[in-house]
CSV table of C-alpha atoms in Angstrom, one decimal:
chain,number,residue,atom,x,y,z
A,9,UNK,CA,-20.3,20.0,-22.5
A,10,UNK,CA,-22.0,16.6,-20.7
A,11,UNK,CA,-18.9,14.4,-19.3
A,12,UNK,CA,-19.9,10.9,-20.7
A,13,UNK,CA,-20.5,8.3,-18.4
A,14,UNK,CA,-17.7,6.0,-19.4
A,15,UNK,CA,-15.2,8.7,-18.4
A,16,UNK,CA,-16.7,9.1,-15.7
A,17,UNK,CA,-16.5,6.0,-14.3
A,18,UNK,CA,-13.1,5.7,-15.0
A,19,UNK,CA,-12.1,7.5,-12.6
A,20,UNK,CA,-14.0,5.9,-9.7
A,21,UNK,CA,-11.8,4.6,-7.7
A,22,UNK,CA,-12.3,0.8,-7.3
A,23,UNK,CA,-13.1,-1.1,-3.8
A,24,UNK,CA,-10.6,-3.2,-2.4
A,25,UNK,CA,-10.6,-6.8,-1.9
A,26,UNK,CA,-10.7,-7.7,1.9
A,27,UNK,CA,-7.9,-10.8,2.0
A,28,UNK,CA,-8.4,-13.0,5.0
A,29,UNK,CA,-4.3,-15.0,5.9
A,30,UNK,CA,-3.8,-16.6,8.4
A,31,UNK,CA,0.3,-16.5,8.1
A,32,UNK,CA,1.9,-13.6,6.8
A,33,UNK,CA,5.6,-12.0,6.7
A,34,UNK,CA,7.2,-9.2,7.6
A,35,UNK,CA,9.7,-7.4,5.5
A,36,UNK,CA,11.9,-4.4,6.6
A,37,UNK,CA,13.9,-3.0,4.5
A,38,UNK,CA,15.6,0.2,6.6
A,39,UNK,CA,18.5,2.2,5.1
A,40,UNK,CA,20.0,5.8,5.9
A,41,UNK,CA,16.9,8.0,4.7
A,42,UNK,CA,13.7,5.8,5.4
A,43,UNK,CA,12.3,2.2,6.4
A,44,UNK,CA,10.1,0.6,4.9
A,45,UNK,CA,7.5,-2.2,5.9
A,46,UNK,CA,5.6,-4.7,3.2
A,47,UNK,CA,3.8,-7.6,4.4
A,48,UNK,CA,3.6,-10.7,2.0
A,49,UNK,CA,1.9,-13.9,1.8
A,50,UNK,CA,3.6,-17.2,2.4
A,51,UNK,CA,3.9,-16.2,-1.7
A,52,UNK,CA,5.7,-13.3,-1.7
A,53,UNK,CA,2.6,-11.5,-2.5
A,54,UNK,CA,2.4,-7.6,-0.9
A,55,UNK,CA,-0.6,-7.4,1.1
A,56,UNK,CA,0.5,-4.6,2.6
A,57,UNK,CA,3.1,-1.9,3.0
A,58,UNK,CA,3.9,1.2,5.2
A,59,UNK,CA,7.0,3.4,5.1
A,60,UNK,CA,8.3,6.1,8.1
A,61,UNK,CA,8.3,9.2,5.5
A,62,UNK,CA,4.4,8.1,4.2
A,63,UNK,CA,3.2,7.9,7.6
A,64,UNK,CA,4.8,11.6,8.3
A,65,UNK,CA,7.7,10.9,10.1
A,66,UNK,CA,10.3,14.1,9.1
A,67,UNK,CA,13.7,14.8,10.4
A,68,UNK,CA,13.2,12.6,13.6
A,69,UNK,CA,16.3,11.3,15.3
């Protein structure tokens, strides 16, 4: 059976947006298990985020 097209793209993933800030801020939040990064606009807007368990970090002391 034919997968229609509108299915199909669907599930194509869309491309991001390339954001150009000058300013931006940093927030860490760190607790017992795991720390995590975001960086926000001047408002409050994630641009982007990172944590030590997504990047692979396990177990390290």
């Amino acid at each position: 059976m034919p997968v229609s097209k509108k299915s199909a793209q669907a599930r194509r993933p869309r491309k991001r947006e390339r954001k150009n800030v000058a300013y931006g801020v940093a927030h860490i939040k760190s607790s017992f298990n795991n720390t995590i990064v975001s960086i926000t606009d001047h408002e409050g807007n994630v641009l982007s985020w990172a944590s030590a368990g997504n990047v692979g970090f396990k177990g390290s002391r």
